[in-house]
Structure formats: structure tokens, C-alpha cells
Amino acid sequence: MRVPHTPELPVPTPSCQANGTDITHSSPVVWNALDANATQVDVQLQRSAMGAVSQIVVTDNGHGMTPDRARESFHRYGETWKAGRTHTAGATRILHGRNGEGRLYAFALGDQLTWDSAALVDDELVGVRASGDADHATIWKVVETDADREEPGTTVRIRVPEGKSLRYLEHDDAAANLTAKLTFYLRAYPDVCVTYDGTRLDPADIIVGEPIDIPLVLPEEDSDDCPPAVVTFVEWNRRMSDRKMLICNADGIALYEEGKAWSDSIVSFTPYLRSDRFNNLTVDDLHVLPMTHAALLDAAAKAVREHLALRGAQISAAVVRQLKYEGIYPYRDEPTTGTQAIERQTFDVVVTVAREALPNKGMARRLSVDLIRTALESNPGDLHDILEKVLALSSEDQRHLKNLLHSTDLAHVISAATEVTNRLNVIGGLRKILADDALRREFREVDQLHPMIAQNLWLFGDDWAWARTEVGLTNVLQAHLNELGQDVVLENQLEVTQPDGRRGRVDILMLRSRRDEDSTERLVIELKRPTVEVGKKELDQIKGYVRAIVDNPQYKGVEGCKWRFYLITYDYSDKILRDIRQKDKPAGLLDDQDEYEVWVKSWAEIFDTAEKKLLFFQRQLNYEATDARVTLHLRESYSRFIPEGLAEGQGSDETLAG
């Protein structure tokens, strides 16, 4: 018979329904079987000739559904015989679902659902079929049938439409993930057997040790639960997909997944938040847990983080002890520098994550350990290839390792090392361009030299790397700009005049400002064209310009304000050496006053000073900015700003990277 038409209600739509279904969506069907006192539940994935899942079949030996029960249960969304109950028929087991939503969640798996069930009515086996489709998710056809089995039970068939992705159901860890959801139930009721795609789900196969109950530190107003809420930390012996915290009743029966997925490179685990508070919550109640039970969730997350850190340290220490016992741990003496300490810390992390991938014994095991250390010492870029190609570390473990390394001190070391090598490559690249007559002539100021320098203001001191243009300074500089000549243009007032969008040869004035509570510093840089040889005329111009700016009423007499003017050129005349090489003053300092300094520097001097600051780090990294490396860096990072002759140079990537 067909049930009366009812208004269609919103169907719960799990977030991953459209792009691959999570194992979560098959578990309501399994829970329905267990709530029917089934001792045997079998989940089968039937596949088409092309190998794709075409149908999901869940068979159980529970008490089944009578026709009356089926009509009652499928009459409308949210109604179920379980409502108001805490235990299954005969009070033999704890009930899981009481919201009548399991059949609708099954639509996340397929578009047509059928329940064929048989139950005893007056000692006679009676059959019933309930069927529905996704287009009318709240309308069900319920008809009596001949029992198709000799004992009570139910078979659920879910048709999977062609092209629908069920990759999570077919993933290698699908059975383990479902086991994690059922762990406490299966431990509590050892007579229950659940199989998934031919694999029996047995928590004993995947649990490491015994679950650990972690007490929670709660505010006084939230700490009167009896028994108190706990997080049960269950560790697995294999890598599983990232696990969310499972919200459970006090017996550990999973009701809901909460928060972000927990991910760790060393420990594979699931946290179960267990509390009597959750015993009678509806699905709607569970959805708003972050608002109604924020203190409890925060305390649980903190407890998990603390235990996870402790457990990871224990595992890493055990791995290191084992390598030392075998005589293959590559470090004998204690580290004497910070760099050595971080290298050792990184090695311990990597070898711990890769512990299952390492050969068990012999020369291969020693060689693998040595390869990891050698990569960290000489060429960290090789580490990925070693982990992937030599140790065959899974992509999942590689992702977890990457996340972990980014969260340790190594991330800062790698970041600093990258910054140093990039700076050395920039210096080497600019030297290469300016030293080559053809490249230097081709090198344009407005759209090539200037943007490169603007992105690398650390050349004039690290503090200037984050400085910004001061809006109010522009008008003052513009007012006196004619003192520097007609071809000088403010950086933020560059104009394009040529048909190809490029401007001809000009001198560019860059301006930056930085300030704190007590002082203000302003940097003004005039970039002279490489074809200009700076002489007396240019010195007189820059000094007159600087004094006009500093004496401007807007800035005159302002305490705590320091100006730095740089005149940067490719070359300068020998006739001005006495002006910029004054006794007891740094080379290049032309004019030194309380409120300002004027410097004249060649690019060679700028690069040399910057390189000296990087010398210590360069030695630590053992890095040489070879011609091939700097050329490759320019092409990858500054392709729009380099001369065409360099951008289109010959040489393969392999040659350049050598």
C-alpha cells in the first residue's frame, strides 16, 4: 500500500554528499540493524563491470519489521519506534538512533532505497517491503510480501547512480573507519559480528593498547556531572583518514561527529567525548553543541592536544632508543649549536613518521636512516624523493609530515634559509645584469629595475622591507623635484608614454616612511640610470634638494625625525671620491647632519654590503649563488622585470638547477 501524501520536508544533506560520500553515511543503516538486536550485519559493495559501486546491500538477522511497524516507521520523516526508548527490544542492548533519520541519510549513498524485511507475527514469518527514491524523499511505498527468508531479518538495497563517487566507501581505510565508529559497541557486545565488503570489523585488530580516559578540566559551573565527562583516546595501528571527535553517550556509543578533523603525523587516533549529557539529544541539539556546550568541547579539545603531544614524544623517544640500540642512530655527541639541535629534532620527527616504512633490519635499514640524515645535512630538497621513492612513504603520511614540520622550529629555519638563498640569488642576478654591457643597455628603469628594487628594499636595511609610502610626503617631494633635473620622476607618479606601455630612460625617486611612538624615519632613494656617471653636478643637486626638503616648514624642527637620502648609480666619477670618502666617516656618506644623512653608493657597494650581512647564514647553509641558480631564480621570480636577452636565454631547467 502507499502511505498518504505528506508535505515534503528538508532532507539532511551531509556536506560531502555531492563530492564523494563519507563512511558516516553508511553507518546509520548499520546502526538500524544493531538496534534491531542483530548479531550478524553484512555490508556488501556490489560493483559493475567497470568496477564502480553500483549497489550497496546491508543484510542483518535482527528482529525485522512487521508491516504495521513499517507503516508506522516510514509514515513520515522523524517518526520511529525508538523514540523515547533507551534500549533495544528485550532491554538487551543500548539503542543508538532515536530520531528516525537513518533512512534519509541513506540517500547520501544512492537514489533508490529498498527495505525487504521479515518478522514474526503470531509465530508466523511475515514479509514487508518499503521503497522510496531521492526525488520524493519523504514519500514511501510500503507493501506486504512473502517472506524471502527462513529467519527474521532485513536486507537494505541502495542503488548507486552511474557516475556517483563513493571513494570514501572504497578507500583502503573504509573498514577501519567504520570500526572506529563501532568500537565501543563491538567491545561491549562481543557476540555481534559486523562485516564490511568481506572484512570482519574487529577493534582488536586495529587498537593499540587499551583506550585511555583523559579527565577534563572544566569551569566550576560545568563540573558537576556524575559520572564526569571524559575524552577516551583510542589509538590505531594504521593510518586512517583524518578523524573528527566523536560525541558519545557515557557508554561510548557514537552519536555525532563534531569540529574539525584531527590530524597528526605520528599518532593515528580517534577521540571520543563521552558524557551522559548527550544521552537524549536530538540531531538538532547535536548540531548546536558549540553553542550549548562550548566549555565542555573546549576542555575536550585541550585535553586531546596535551595527550597527543605527550604520546607523540613517547613514540619518538622509543624510535630513537631503538635506533641507538641497533647502533644506527646517526648522532653520537650532543648538539653544540642551535642549528645542530634543530637538525637533530627534524631527523627525529622524520624518522618517527617514517618508522613503519623503514626496512626491518640489515643494511637496507641502516642505509635508509643514513639517507634521511644526509638529505637534512646537505640537500633537504632530496628528502621528499627519499621518502617517496626509497621508503615508499604513503602520500597521506607525507602530507601529515609536511604539516608537522610546518608547525615546528624547522618551519622557521626553512623560511629563513629560503629568504637568505633568495636574497643571494637577487644580488647575484642584478650583478649579472649590470655587469653585462648588452644586458645593462637593455635593462629599463621604469618597468624593470625599479619594480625589482621596490620588492627588495632589504638591500638598504632589513627594517625597510616592510615600510610604506607616506601619502603626505609626496607633495613636499614633488614641490622641490625640479632641483634634481627634468628627468626625475616620483615612484608613485610614473607615467607610461610609449605605445608599448613602457617609459623611456628616467631617474626614479622612491620614498618610504616608518614610524613608532617616539620617532619617524624617512628613506628617499634616487635611482640613477646606469648610463649616468655621477659627478659634482649630481652631488650639488642632491644636497640642495635634501636641504630644501628638510627645511620645508612641514618638517623643519620636528624632533625625532631622521631622513636618509640615497643616490644610487652604476658608476661615479673619481673626482667626487674626496666628497664621499671622508675621514672617520663611513664610505659613501656625503652629508651627515642631526636630522638627515645623504649617501652616494654604487650598485656594487650596495650589493657588497648586503652580501656581507648574509655571509654568516651563507656559510651555515653552504650555499653558492651560481650563475645557473641566479638565472633560474630571475626567470622564475622576476620574469616580467628582466631583459629579454636573459629571459629567453638558452639552457634547460636541469642545467640551470644544477
mmCIF file of C-alpha atoms in Angstrom, residues 31-32 35-36 63 65 68-85 95-103 283:
data_model
loop_
_atom_site.group_PDB
_atom_site.id
_atom_site.type_symbol
_atom_site.label_atom_id
_atom_site.label_comp_id
_atom_site.label_asym_id
_atom_site.label_seq_id
_atom_site.Cartn_x
_atom_site.Cartn_y
_atom_site.Cartn_z
ATOM 1 C CA TRP A 31 23.049 1.110 13.430
ATOM 2 C CA ASN A 32 19.440 0.352 12.424
ATOM 3 C CA ASP A 35 19.184 -1.516 17.130
ATOM 4 C CA ALA A 36 17.066 -4.415 15.853
ATOM 5 C CA HIS A 63 14.026 -8.960 14.618
ATOM 6 C CA MET A 65 9.883 -5.168 10.658
ATOM 7 C CA ASP A 68 2.457 -2.398 10.890
ATOM 8 C CA ARG A 69 5.868 -1.331 12.173
ATOM 9 C CA ALA A 70 6.986 -0.454 8.633
ATOM 10 C CA ARG A 71 3.908 1.689 8.013
ATOM 11 C CA GLU A 72 4.425 3.442 11.328
ATOM 12 C CA SER A 73 8.163 3.991 10.829
ATOM 13 C CA PHE A 74 8.019 5.163 7.218
ATOM 14 C CA HIS A 75 4.840 7.222 7.599
ATOM 15 C CA ARG A 76 6.695 10.494 7.934
ATOM 16 C CA TYR A 77 10.203 11.852 8.473
ATOM 17 C CA GLY A 78 11.386 11.825 12.085
ATOM 18 C CA GLU A 79 8.989 9.182 13.408
ATOM 19 C CA THR A 80 10.459 5.937 14.755
ATOM 20 C CA TRP A 81 9.567 3.169 17.168
ATOM 21 C CA LYS A 82 12.798 4.042 19.030
ATOM 22 C CA ALA A 83 11.551 7.428 20.212
ATOM 23 C CA GLY A 84 11.507 7.619 23.993
ATOM 24 C CA ARG A 85 13.415 4.349 24.455
ATOM 25 C CA LEU A 95 19.811 1.998 21.434
ATOM 26 C CA HIS A 96 21.754 4.225 19.103
ATOM 27 C CA GLY A 97 19.224 6.106 16.959
ATOM 28 C CA ARG A 98 16.014 7.667 18.188
ATOM 29 C CA ASN A 99 15.380 10.380 15.574
ATOM 30 C CA GLY A 100 14.058 8.420 12.591
ATOM 31 C CA GLU A 101 16.575 9.939 10.153
ATOM 32 C CA GLY A 102 18.728 6.958 9.180
ATOM 33 C CA ARG A 103 16.782 6.122 6.029
ATOM 34 C CA VAL A 283 20.074 15.684 15.889
#
